[in-house]
Structures are given as structure tokens and as C-alpha cells.
PDB file of C-alpha atoms and ligand atoms in Angstrom:
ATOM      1  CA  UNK K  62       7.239  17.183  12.253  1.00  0.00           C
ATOM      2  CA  UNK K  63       4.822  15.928   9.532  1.00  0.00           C
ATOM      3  CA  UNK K  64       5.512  12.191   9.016  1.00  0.00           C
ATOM      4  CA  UNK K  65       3.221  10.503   6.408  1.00  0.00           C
ATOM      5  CA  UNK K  66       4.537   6.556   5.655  1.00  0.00           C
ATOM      6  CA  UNK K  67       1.936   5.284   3.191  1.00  0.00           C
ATOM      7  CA  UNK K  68       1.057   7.051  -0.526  1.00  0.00           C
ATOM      8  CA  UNK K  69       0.946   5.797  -3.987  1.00  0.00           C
ATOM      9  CA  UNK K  70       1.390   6.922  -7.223  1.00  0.00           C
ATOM     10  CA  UNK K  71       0.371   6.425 -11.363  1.00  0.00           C
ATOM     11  CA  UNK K  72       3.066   3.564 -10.720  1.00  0.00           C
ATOM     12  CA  UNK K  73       0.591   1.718  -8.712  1.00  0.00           C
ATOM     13  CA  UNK K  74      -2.908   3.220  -8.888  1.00  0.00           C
ATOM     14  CA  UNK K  75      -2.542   6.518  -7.439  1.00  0.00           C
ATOM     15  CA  UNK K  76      -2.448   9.389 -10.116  1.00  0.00           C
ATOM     16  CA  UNK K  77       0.339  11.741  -9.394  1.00  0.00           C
ATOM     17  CA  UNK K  78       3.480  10.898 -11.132  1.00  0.00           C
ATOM     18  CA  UNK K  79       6.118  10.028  -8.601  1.00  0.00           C
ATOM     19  CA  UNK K  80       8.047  13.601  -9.143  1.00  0.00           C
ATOM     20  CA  UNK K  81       4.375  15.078  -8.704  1.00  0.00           C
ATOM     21  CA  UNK K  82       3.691  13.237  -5.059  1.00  0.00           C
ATOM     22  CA  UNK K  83       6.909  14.344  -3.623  1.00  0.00           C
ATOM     23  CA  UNK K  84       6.576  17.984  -4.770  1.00  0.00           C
ATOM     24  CA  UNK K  85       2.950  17.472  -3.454  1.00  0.00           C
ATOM     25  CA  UNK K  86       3.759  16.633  -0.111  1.00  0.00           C
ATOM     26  CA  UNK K  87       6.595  19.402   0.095  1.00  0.00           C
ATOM     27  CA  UNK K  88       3.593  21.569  -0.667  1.00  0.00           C
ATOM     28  CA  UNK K  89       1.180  20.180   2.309  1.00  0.00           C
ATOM     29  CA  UNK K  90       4.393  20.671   4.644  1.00  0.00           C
ATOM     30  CA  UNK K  91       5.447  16.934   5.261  1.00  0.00           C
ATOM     31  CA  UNK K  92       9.098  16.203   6.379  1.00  0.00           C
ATOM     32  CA  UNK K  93       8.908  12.274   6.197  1.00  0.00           C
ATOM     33  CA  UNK K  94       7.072  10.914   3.283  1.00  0.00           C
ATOM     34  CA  UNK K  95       6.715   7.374   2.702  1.00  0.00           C
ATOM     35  CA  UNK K  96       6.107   5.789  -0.857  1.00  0.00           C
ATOM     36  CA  UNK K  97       4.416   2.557  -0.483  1.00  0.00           C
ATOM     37  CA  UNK K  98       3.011   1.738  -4.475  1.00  0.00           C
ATOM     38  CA  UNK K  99       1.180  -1.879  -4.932  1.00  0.00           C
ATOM     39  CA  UNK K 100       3.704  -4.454  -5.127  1.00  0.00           C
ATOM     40  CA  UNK K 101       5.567  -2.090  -7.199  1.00  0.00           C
ATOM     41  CA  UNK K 102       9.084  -0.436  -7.005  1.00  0.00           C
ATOM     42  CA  UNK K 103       9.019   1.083 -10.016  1.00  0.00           C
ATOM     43  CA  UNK K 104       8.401   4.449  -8.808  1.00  0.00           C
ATOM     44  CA  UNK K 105      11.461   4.867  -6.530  1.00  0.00           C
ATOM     45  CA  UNK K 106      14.079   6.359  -8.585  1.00  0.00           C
ATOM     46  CA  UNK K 107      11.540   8.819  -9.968  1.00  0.00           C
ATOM     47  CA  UNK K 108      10.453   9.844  -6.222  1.00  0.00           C
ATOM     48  CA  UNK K 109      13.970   9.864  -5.102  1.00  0.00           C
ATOM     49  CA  UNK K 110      15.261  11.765  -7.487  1.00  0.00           C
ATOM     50  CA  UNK K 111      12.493  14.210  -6.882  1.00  0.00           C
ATOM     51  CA  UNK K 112      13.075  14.307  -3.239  1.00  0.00           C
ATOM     52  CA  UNK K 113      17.023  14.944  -3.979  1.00  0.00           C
ATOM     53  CA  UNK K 114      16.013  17.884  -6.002  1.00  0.00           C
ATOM     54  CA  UNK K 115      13.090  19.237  -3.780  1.00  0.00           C
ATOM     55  CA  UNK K 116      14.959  19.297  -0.489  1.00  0.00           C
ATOM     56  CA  UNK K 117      12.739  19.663   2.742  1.00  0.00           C
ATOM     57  CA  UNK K 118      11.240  15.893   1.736  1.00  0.00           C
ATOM     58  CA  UNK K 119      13.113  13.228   3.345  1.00  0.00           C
ATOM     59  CA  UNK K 120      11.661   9.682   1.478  1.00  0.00           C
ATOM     60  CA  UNK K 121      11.171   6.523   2.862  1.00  0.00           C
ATOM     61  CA  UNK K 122      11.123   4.176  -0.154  1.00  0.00           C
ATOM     62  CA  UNK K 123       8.116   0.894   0.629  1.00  0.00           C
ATOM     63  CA  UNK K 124       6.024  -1.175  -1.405  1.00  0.00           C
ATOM     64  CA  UNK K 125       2.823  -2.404   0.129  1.00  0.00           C
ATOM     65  CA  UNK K 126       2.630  -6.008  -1.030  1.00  0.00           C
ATOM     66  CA  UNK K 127      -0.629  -7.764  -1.302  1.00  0.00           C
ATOM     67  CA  UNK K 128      -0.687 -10.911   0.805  1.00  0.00           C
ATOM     68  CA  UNK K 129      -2.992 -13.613   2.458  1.00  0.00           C
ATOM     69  CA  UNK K 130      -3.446 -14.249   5.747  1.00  0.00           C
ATOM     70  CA  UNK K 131      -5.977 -17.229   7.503  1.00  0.00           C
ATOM     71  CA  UNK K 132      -8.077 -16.855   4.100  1.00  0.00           C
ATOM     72  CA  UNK K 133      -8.464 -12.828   4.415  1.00  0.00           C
ATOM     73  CA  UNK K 134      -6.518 -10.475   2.262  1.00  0.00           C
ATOM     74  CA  UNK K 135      -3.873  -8.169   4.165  1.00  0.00           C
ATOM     75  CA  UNK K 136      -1.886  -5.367   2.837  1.00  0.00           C
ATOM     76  CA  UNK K 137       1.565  -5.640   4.242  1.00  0.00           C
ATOM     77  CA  UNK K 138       3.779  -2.073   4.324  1.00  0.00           C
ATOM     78  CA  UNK K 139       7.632  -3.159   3.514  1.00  0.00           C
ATOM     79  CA  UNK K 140       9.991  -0.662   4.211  1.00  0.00           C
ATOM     80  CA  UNK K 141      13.139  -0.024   2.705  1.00  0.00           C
ATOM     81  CA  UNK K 142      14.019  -3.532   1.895  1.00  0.00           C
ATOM     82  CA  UNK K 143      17.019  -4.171  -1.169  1.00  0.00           C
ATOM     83  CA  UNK K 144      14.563  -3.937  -4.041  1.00  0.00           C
ATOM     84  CA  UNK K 145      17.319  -6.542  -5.564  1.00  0.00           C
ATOM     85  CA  UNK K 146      16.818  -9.424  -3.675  1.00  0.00           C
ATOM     86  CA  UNK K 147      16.281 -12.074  -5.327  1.00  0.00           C
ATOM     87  CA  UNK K 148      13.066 -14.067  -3.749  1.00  0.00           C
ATOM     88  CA  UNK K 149      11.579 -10.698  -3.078  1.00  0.00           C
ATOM     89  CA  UNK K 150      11.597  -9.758  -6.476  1.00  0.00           C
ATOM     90  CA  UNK K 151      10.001 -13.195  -7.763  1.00  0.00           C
ATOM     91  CA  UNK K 152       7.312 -12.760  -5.174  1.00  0.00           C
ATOM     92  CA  UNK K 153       6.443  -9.169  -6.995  1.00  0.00           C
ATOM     93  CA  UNK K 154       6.496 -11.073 -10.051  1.00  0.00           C
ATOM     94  CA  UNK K 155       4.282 -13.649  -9.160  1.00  0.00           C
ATOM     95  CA  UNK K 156       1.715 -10.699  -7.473  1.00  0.00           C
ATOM     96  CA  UNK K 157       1.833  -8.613 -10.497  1.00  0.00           C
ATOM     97  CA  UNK K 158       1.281 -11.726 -12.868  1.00  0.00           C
ATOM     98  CA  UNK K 159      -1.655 -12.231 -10.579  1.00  0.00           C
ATOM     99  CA  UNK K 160      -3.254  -8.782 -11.102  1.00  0.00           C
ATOM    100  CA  UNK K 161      -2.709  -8.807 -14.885  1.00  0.00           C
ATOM    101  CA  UNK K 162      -3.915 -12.406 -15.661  1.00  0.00           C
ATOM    102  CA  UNK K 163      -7.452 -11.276 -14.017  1.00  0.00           C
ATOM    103  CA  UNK K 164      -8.213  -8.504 -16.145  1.00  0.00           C
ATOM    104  CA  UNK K 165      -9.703 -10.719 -19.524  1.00  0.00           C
ATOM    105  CA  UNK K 166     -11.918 -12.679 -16.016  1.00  0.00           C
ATOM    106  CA  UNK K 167     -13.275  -8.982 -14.720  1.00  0.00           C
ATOM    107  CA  UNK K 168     -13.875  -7.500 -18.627  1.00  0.00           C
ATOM    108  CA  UNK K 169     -15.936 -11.314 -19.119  1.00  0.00           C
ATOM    109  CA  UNK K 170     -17.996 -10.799 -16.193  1.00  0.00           C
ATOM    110  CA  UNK K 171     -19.280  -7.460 -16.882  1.00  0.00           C
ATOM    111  CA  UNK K 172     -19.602  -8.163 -20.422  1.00  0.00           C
ATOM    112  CA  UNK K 173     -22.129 -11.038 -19.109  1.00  0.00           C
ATOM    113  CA  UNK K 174     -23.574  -8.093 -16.900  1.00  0.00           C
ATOM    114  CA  UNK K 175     -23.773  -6.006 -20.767  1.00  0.00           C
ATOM    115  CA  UNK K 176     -21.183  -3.601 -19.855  1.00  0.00           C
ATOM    116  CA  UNK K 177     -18.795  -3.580 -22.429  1.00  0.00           C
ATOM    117  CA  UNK K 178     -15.067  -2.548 -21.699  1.00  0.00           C
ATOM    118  CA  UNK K 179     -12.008  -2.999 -23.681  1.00  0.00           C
ATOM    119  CA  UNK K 180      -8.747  -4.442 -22.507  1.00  0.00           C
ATOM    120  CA  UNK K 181      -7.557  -1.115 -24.100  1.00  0.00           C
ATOM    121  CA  UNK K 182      -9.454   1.443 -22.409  1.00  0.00           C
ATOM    122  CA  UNK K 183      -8.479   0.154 -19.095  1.00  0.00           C
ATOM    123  CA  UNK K 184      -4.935  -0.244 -20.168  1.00  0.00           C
ATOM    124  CA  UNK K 185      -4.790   3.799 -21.784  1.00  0.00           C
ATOM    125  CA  UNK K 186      -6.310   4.625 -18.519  1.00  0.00           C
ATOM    126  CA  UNK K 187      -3.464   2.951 -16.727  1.00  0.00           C
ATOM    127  CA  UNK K 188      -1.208   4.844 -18.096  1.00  0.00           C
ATOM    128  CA  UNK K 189       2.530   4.392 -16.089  1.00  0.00           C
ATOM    129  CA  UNK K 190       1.180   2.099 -13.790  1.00  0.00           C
ATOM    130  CA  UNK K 191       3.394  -1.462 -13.291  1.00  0.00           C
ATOM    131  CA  UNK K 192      -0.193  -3.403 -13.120  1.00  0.00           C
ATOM    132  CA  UNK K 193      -3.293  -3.108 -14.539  1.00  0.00           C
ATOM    133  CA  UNK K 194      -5.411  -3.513 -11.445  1.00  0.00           C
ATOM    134  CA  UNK K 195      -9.623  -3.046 -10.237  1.00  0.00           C
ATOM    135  CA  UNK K 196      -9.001   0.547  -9.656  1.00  0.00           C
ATOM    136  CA  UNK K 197      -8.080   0.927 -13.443  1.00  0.00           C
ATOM    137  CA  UNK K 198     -11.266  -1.045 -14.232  1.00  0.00           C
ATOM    138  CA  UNK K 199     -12.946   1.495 -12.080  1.00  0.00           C
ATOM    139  CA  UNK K 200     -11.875   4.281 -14.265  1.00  0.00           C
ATOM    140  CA  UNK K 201     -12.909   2.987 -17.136  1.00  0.00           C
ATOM    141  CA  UNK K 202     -16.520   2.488 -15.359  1.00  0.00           C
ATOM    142  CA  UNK K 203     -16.747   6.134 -14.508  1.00  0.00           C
ATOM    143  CA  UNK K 204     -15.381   7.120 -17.968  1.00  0.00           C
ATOM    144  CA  UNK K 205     -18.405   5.053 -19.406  1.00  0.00           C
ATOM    145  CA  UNK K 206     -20.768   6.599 -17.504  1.00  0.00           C
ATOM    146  CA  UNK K 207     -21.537   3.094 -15.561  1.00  0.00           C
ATOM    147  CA  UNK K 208     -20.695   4.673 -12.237  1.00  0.00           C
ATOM    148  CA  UNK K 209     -19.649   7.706 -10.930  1.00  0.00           C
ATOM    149  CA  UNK K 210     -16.580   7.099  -9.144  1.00  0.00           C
ATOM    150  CA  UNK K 211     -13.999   4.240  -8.255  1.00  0.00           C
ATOM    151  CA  UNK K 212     -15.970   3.880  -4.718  1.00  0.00           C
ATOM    152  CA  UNK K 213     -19.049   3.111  -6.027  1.00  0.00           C
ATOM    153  CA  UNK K 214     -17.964   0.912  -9.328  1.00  0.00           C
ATOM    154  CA  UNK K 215     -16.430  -1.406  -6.344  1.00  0.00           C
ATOM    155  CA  UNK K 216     -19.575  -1.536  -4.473  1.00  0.00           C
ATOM    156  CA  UNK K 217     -21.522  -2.371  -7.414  1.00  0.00           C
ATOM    157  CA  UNK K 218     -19.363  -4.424  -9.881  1.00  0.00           C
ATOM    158  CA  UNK K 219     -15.674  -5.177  -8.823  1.00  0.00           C
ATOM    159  CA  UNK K 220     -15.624  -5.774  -4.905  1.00  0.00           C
ATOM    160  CA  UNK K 221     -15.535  -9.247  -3.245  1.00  0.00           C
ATOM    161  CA  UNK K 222     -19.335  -9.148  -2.889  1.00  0.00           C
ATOM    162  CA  UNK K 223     -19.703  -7.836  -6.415  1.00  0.00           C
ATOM    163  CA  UNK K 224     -20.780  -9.555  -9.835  1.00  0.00           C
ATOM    164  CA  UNK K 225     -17.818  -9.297 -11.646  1.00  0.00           C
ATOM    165  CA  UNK K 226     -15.019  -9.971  -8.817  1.00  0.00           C
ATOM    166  CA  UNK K 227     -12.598 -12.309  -9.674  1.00  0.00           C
ATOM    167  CA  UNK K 228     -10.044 -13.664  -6.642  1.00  0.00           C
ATOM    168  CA  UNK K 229      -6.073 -13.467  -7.725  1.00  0.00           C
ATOM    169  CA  UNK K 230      -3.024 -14.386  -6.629  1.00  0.00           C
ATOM    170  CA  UNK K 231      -2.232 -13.083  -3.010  1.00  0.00           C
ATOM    171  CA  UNK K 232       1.575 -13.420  -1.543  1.00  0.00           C
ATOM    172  CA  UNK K 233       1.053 -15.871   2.069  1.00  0.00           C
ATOM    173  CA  UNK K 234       1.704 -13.421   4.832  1.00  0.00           C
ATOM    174  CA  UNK K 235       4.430 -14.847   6.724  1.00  0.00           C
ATOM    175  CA  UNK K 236       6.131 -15.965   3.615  1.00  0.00           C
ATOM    176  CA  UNK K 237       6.757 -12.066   3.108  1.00  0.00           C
ATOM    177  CA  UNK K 238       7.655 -11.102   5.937  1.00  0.00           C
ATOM    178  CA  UNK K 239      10.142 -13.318   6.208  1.00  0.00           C
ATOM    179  CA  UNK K 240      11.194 -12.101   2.479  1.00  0.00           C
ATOM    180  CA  UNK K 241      11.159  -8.440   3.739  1.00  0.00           C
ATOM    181  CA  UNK K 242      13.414  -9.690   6.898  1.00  0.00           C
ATOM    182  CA  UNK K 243      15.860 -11.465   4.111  1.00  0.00           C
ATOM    183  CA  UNK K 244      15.785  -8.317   1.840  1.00  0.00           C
ATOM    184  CA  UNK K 245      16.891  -6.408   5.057  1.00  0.00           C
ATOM    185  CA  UNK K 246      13.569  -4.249   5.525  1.00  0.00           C
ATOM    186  CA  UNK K 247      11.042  -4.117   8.351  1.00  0.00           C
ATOM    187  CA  UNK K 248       7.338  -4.733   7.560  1.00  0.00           C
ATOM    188  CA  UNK K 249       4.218  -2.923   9.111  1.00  0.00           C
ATOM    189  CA  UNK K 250       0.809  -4.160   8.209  1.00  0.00           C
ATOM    190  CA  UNK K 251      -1.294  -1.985   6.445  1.00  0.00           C
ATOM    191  CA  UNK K 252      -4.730  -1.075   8.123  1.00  0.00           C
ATOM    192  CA  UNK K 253      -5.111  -4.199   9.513  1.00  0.00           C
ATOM    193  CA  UNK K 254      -9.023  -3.637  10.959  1.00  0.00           C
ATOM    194  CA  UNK K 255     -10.174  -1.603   7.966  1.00  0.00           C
ATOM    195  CA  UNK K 256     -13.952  -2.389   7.353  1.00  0.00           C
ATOM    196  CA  UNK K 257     -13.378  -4.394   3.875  1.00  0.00           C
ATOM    197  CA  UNK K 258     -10.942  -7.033   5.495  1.00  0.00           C
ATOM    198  CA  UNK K 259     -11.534 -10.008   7.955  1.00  0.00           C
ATOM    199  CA  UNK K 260      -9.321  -8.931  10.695  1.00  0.00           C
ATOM    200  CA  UNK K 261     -10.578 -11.472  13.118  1.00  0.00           C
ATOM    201  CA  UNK K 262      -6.935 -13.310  12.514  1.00  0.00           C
ATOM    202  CA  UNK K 263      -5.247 -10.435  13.303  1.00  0.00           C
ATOM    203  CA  UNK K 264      -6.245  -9.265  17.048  1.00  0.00           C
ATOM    204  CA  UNK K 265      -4.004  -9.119  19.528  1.00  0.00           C
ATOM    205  CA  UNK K 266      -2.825 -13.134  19.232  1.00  0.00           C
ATOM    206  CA  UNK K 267      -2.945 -12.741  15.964  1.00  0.00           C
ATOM    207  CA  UNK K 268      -0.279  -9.935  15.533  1.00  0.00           C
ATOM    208  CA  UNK K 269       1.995 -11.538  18.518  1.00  0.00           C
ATOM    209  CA  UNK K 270       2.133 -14.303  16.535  1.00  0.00           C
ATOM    210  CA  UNK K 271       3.511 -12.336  13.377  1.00  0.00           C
ATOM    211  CA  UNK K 272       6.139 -10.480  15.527  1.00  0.00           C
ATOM    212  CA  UNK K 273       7.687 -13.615  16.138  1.00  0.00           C
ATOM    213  CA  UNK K 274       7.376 -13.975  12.390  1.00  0.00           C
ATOM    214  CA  UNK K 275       9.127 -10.829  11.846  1.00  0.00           C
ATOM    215  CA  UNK K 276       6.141  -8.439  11.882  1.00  0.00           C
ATOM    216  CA  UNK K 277       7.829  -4.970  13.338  1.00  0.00           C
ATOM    217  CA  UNK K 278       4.658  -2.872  13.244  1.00  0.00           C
ATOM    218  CA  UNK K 279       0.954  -1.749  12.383  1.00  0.00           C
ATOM    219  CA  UNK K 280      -0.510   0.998  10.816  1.00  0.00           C
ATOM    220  CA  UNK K 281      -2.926   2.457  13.617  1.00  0.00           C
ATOM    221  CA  UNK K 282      -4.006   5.436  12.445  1.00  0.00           C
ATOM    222  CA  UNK K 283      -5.996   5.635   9.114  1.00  0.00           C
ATOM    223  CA  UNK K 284      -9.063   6.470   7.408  1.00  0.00           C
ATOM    224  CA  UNK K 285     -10.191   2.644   7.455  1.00  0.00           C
ATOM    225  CA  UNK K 286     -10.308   2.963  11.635  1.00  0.00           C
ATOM    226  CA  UNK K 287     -13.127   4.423  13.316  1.00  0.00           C
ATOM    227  CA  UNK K 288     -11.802   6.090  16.574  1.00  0.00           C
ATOM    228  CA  UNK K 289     -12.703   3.074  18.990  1.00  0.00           C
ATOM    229  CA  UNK K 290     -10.480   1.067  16.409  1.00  0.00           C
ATOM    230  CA  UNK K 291      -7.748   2.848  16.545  1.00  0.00           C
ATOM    231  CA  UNK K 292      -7.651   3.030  20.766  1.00  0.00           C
ATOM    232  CA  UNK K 293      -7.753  -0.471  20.490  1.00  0.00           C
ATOM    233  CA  UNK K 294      -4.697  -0.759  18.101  1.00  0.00           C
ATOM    234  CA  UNK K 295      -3.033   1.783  20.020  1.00  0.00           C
ATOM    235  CA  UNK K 296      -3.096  -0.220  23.007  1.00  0.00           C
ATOM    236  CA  UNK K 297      -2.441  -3.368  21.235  1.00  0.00           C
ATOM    237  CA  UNK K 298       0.747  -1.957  19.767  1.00  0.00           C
ATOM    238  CA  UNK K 299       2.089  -0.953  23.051  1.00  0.00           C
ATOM    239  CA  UNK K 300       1.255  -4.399  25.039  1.00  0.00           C
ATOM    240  CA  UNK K 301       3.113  -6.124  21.901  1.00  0.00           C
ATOM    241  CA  UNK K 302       6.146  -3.210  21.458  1.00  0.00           C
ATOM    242  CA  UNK K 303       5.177  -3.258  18.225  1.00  0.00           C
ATOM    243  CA  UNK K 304       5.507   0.597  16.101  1.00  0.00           C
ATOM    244  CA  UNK K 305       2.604   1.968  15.390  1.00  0.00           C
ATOM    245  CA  UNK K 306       1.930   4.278  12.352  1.00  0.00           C
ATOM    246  CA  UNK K 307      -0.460   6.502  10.474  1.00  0.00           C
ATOM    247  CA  UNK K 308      -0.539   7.647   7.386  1.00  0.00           C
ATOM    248  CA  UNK K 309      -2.601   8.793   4.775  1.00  0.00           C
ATOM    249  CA  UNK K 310      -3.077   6.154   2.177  1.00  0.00           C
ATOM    250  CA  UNK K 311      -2.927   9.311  -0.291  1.00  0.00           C
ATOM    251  CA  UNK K 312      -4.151   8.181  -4.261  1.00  0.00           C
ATOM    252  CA  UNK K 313      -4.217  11.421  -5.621  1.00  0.00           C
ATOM    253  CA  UNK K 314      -7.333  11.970  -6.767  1.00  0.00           C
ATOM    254  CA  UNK K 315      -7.642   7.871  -7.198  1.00  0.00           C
ATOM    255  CA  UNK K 316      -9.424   7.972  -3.594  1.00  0.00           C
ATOM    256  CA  UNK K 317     -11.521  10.026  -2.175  1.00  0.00           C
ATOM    257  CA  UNK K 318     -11.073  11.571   1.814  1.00  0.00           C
ATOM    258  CA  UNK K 319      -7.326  10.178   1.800  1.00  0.00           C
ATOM    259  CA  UNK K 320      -5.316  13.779   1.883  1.00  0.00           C
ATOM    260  CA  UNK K 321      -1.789  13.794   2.051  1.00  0.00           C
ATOM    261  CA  UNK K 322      -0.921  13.835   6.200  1.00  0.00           C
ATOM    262  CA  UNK K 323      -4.174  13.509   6.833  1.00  0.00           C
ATOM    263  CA  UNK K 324      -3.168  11.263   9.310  1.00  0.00           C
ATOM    264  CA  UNK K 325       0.242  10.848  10.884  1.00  0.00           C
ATOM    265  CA  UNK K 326       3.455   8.890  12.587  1.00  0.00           C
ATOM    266  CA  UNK K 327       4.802  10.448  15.435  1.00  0.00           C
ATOM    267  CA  UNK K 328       8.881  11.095  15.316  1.00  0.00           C
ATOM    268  CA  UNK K 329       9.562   8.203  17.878  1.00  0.00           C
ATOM    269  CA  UNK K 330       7.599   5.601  16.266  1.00  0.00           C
ATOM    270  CA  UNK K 331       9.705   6.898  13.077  1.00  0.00           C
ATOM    271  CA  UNK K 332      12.843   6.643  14.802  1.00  0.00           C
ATOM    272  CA  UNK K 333      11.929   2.881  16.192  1.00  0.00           C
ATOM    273  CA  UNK K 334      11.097   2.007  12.636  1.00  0.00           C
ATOM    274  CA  UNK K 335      14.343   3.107  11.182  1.00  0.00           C
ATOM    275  CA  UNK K 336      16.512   1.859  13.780  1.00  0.00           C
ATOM    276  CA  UNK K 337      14.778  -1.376  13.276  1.00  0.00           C
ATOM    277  CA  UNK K 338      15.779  -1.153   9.011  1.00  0.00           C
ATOM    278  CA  UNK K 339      19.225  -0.377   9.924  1.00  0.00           C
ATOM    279  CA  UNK K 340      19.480  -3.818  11.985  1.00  0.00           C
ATOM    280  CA  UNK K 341      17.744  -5.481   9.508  1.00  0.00           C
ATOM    281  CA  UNK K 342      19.685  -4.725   6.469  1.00  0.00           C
ATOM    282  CA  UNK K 343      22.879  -4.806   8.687  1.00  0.00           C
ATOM    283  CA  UNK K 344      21.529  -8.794  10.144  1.00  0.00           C
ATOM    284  CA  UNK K 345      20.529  -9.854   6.066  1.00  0.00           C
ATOM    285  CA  UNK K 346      23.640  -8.028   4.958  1.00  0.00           C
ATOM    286  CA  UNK K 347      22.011  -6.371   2.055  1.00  0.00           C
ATOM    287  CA  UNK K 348      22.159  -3.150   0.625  1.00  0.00           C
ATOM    288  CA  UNK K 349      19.649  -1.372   1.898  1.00  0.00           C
ATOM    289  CA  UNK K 350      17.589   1.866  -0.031  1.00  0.00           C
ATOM    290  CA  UNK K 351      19.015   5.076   2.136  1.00  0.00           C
ATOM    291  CA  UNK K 352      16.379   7.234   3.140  1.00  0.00           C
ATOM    292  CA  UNK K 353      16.945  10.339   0.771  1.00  0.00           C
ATOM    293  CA  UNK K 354      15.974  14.438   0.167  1.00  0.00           C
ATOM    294  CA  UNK K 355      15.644  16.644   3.094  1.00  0.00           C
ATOM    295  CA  UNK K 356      18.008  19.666   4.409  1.00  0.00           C
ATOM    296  CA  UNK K 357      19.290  17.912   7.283  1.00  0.00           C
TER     297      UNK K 357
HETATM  298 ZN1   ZN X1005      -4.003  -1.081   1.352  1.00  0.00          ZN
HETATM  299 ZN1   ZN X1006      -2.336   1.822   0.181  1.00  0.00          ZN
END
């Protein structure tokens, strides 16, 4: 049983096409696929039609939502909550807003560096996607010839410690996870200890904390962790019964060393995870996404 709970697509800043990841991940053998776009659900019906179609894919529809948390960003994996609710959906909003409004701040800040990029370029290069974000900036850096991938334009130009980074709009962490409870989904952060973020808030009092806020989970294994990290996460998870995952973090070819099931959630962690959504969306009495595709 391949279970992979984290992957994005052109709708966030991945670059398959919904359809595409789903009949990707048929292809590298996985029987749980997760689709977890940037603060996003645009690419749901797409992927769920796909997975419908396909058969042998069963998908769990998520958005990873881009919050703050004691002054450190954190990505927080939502899963399966009513993509309808209300407060959840003006949250999104306000996120996207975020993203988009700091795209004329980036292109001024490497125009004072005398790199000149259009609002255009980076928008053509988006393509489908719901938000024009860094990564698209990226792209248009490599397709310049500034840099020669997205890895290294965000070491150089567009990461916090870089010339032209601009700070945005983040969602308040336990804000959104009580949104995800109310929408009837079950939240799992996203790799909480991964180099780039300040994860001293979130050790083990940290994440005990944001149970009792609603937290149901953390994503353990991923490329961000080094191996002592994820032991320690591991053990964390079990001391505070919280599910752990892994996943791949899959961007097409958006992001380098992320292959589809490169990393994986075992079946029982799935199960928890599920059973938990089912009591959640039964509790906020929403309508819940079904999990969809597969032969069974
Ligand atoms: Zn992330
Ligand atoms: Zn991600």
C-alpha cells in the first residue's frame, strides 16, 4: 500500500495539470494520493474527476494553507474539509490576496537589483495556477538566464534572507485550525522542522498545545527532515497520539528530489486520519469531500 498525502499541481505551483498528477501517481503505483495545492481548491474537481476515470487512485482532496505561528511561517495540511464553508473560504481569500498583492513589491526589488521582469512574464509562466506566487517569480529568473533553477533564484533573490523578499499575508495558525475543525476536516502540519522554518515553537509543547487547538497530526516523514529529525517526530507523535505522515511534497518538475511516494504514510496512520474526518465533518455537520477513484 503506497500512501502519498501531500502533492501539488499547475493550480498551485506544481506543474502537472491536476488530470496529469493523478495519472502520474497511478503510474508510480500509489493507492492513496493526497492533493494538497497552496491555499487553493481549485484543482479538486479536475483531480477527482481524473481519479474517477483512472481507477486504482483513491484521492484525498487537502489544501495546505499558509499560516503563522509565534512569528515563524508554518504550512498547515487540511484535509478534506467542505471547501464551502464560509470563513474557510474568506481565509483563502485573504491568503491568495496576500500572494498576489506582493508581486509589483518582488518585480520593484529586483528591478532596484537591475533585473528586469514583467508582471507578464511571471503571470504567462503561471499559467492555471490560482496565485501568482515566488516560485512563478523563480521561473521567470531561470527563463532569463538570472539563475538556473527555482532553488537557487530563492537562495539568491526571493528567500527571507534574500534582496528582493517581501513578507505577505500569513493565515494565524490556530485561527485555521479551528476553521478546518468548523469546515469538518482534520489538519496535519506540514514539515514542521524543515530547515527554512523556525520550528523552535513547535517541539513537543508546542504541538500539545495545538492538539488541544484541534491539531490532529504532523507530517514526519519528508525531504525537509534529516533522519535524526524524523526519530524525533516519530517519537513525539506517539507520546502526543498525534498521526504521523509522510509524503512527498511532489511539484512536478517545480522541485527538485521531491518524487512522487518518495516518502510515505503507513495504512494505520491513514485509517486514524480518516476516521478522525469522518467525526469531524459528522461533529461540524458539514458536507464533507468523499474520498474518491480506486477499485475498491
Ligand atoms: Zn510546504
Ligand atoms: Zn507542499
Amino acid at each position: 500500500m503506497r500512501i502519498d498525502l501531500h502533492t501539488h499541481t499547475n493550480r498551485s505551483d506544481g506543474t502537472d495539470s491536476p488530470a496529469d498528477l493523478v495519472q502520474r501517481a497511478h503510474e508510480a503505483g500509489i493507492d492513496v494520493l493526497g492533493l494538497t495545492d497552496h491555499d487553493t481548491t481549485e484543482g479538486w474537481s479536475e483531480a477527482a474527476d481524473a481519479a474517477r476515470r483512472t481507477g486504482g487512485v483513491r484521492l484525498v482532496r487537502g489544501i495546505e494553507i499558509s499560516t503563522r505561528y509565534a512569528g515563524a511561517g508554518v504550512h498547515l495540511l487540511a484535509y478534506l474539509p467542505d471547501p464551502t464553508h464560509p470563513g474557510l473560504v474568506a481565509e483563502l481569500e485573504r491568503v491568495l490576496d496576500g500572494r498576489n498583492s506582493r508581486l509589483p513589491a518582488i518585480l520593484e526589488r529586483l528591478g532596484a537589483l537591475g533585473i528586469d521582469i514583467a508582471a507578464s512574464d511571471v503571470r504567462r509562466l503561471a499559467g492555471d495556477a490560482a496565485a501568482l506566487g515566488r516560485p512563478h517569480v523563480a521561473d521567470a529568473l531561470v527563463e532569463r538566464g538570472v539563475v538556473q533553477s527555482r532553488d537557487e533564484a530563492f537562495v539568491r533573490y526571493l528567500g527571507p534572507s534574500g534582496p528582493a523578499y517581501v513578507d505577505r499575508y500569513a493565515a494565524d495558525l490556530v485561527n485555521t485550525l479551528g476553521l478546518v475543525t468548523a469546515a469538518g476536516g482534520v489538519s496535519v502540519i506540514a514539515h514542521p522542522w524543515a530547515g527554512r522554518h523556525d520550528h523552535r515553537a513547535l517541539d513537543g509543547a508546542g504541538l500539545d498545545a495545538l492538539k488541544s487547538a484541534g491539531l490532529a497530526g504532523v507530517e514526519v516523514d519528508h525531504q525537509d527532515h534529516d533522519d535524526a529529525a524524523r526519530a524525533e517526530l516519530h517519537r513525539l507523535a506517539l507520546e502526543l497520539d498525534l498521526v504521523a505522515t509522510g509524503s512527498s511534497d511532489y511539484h512536478g518538475s517545480g522541485k527538485i528530489d521531491h518524487d512522487l511516494a518518495c516518502n510515505h504514510t503507513a495504512p494505520e496512520q491513514l485509517d486514524r486520519l480518516l476516521e478522525m474526518a469522518d467525526r469531524s465533518s459528522a461533529a461540524a455537520g458539514r458536507t464533507a469531500p468523499q474520498v474518491v477513484g480506486g477499485s475498491a
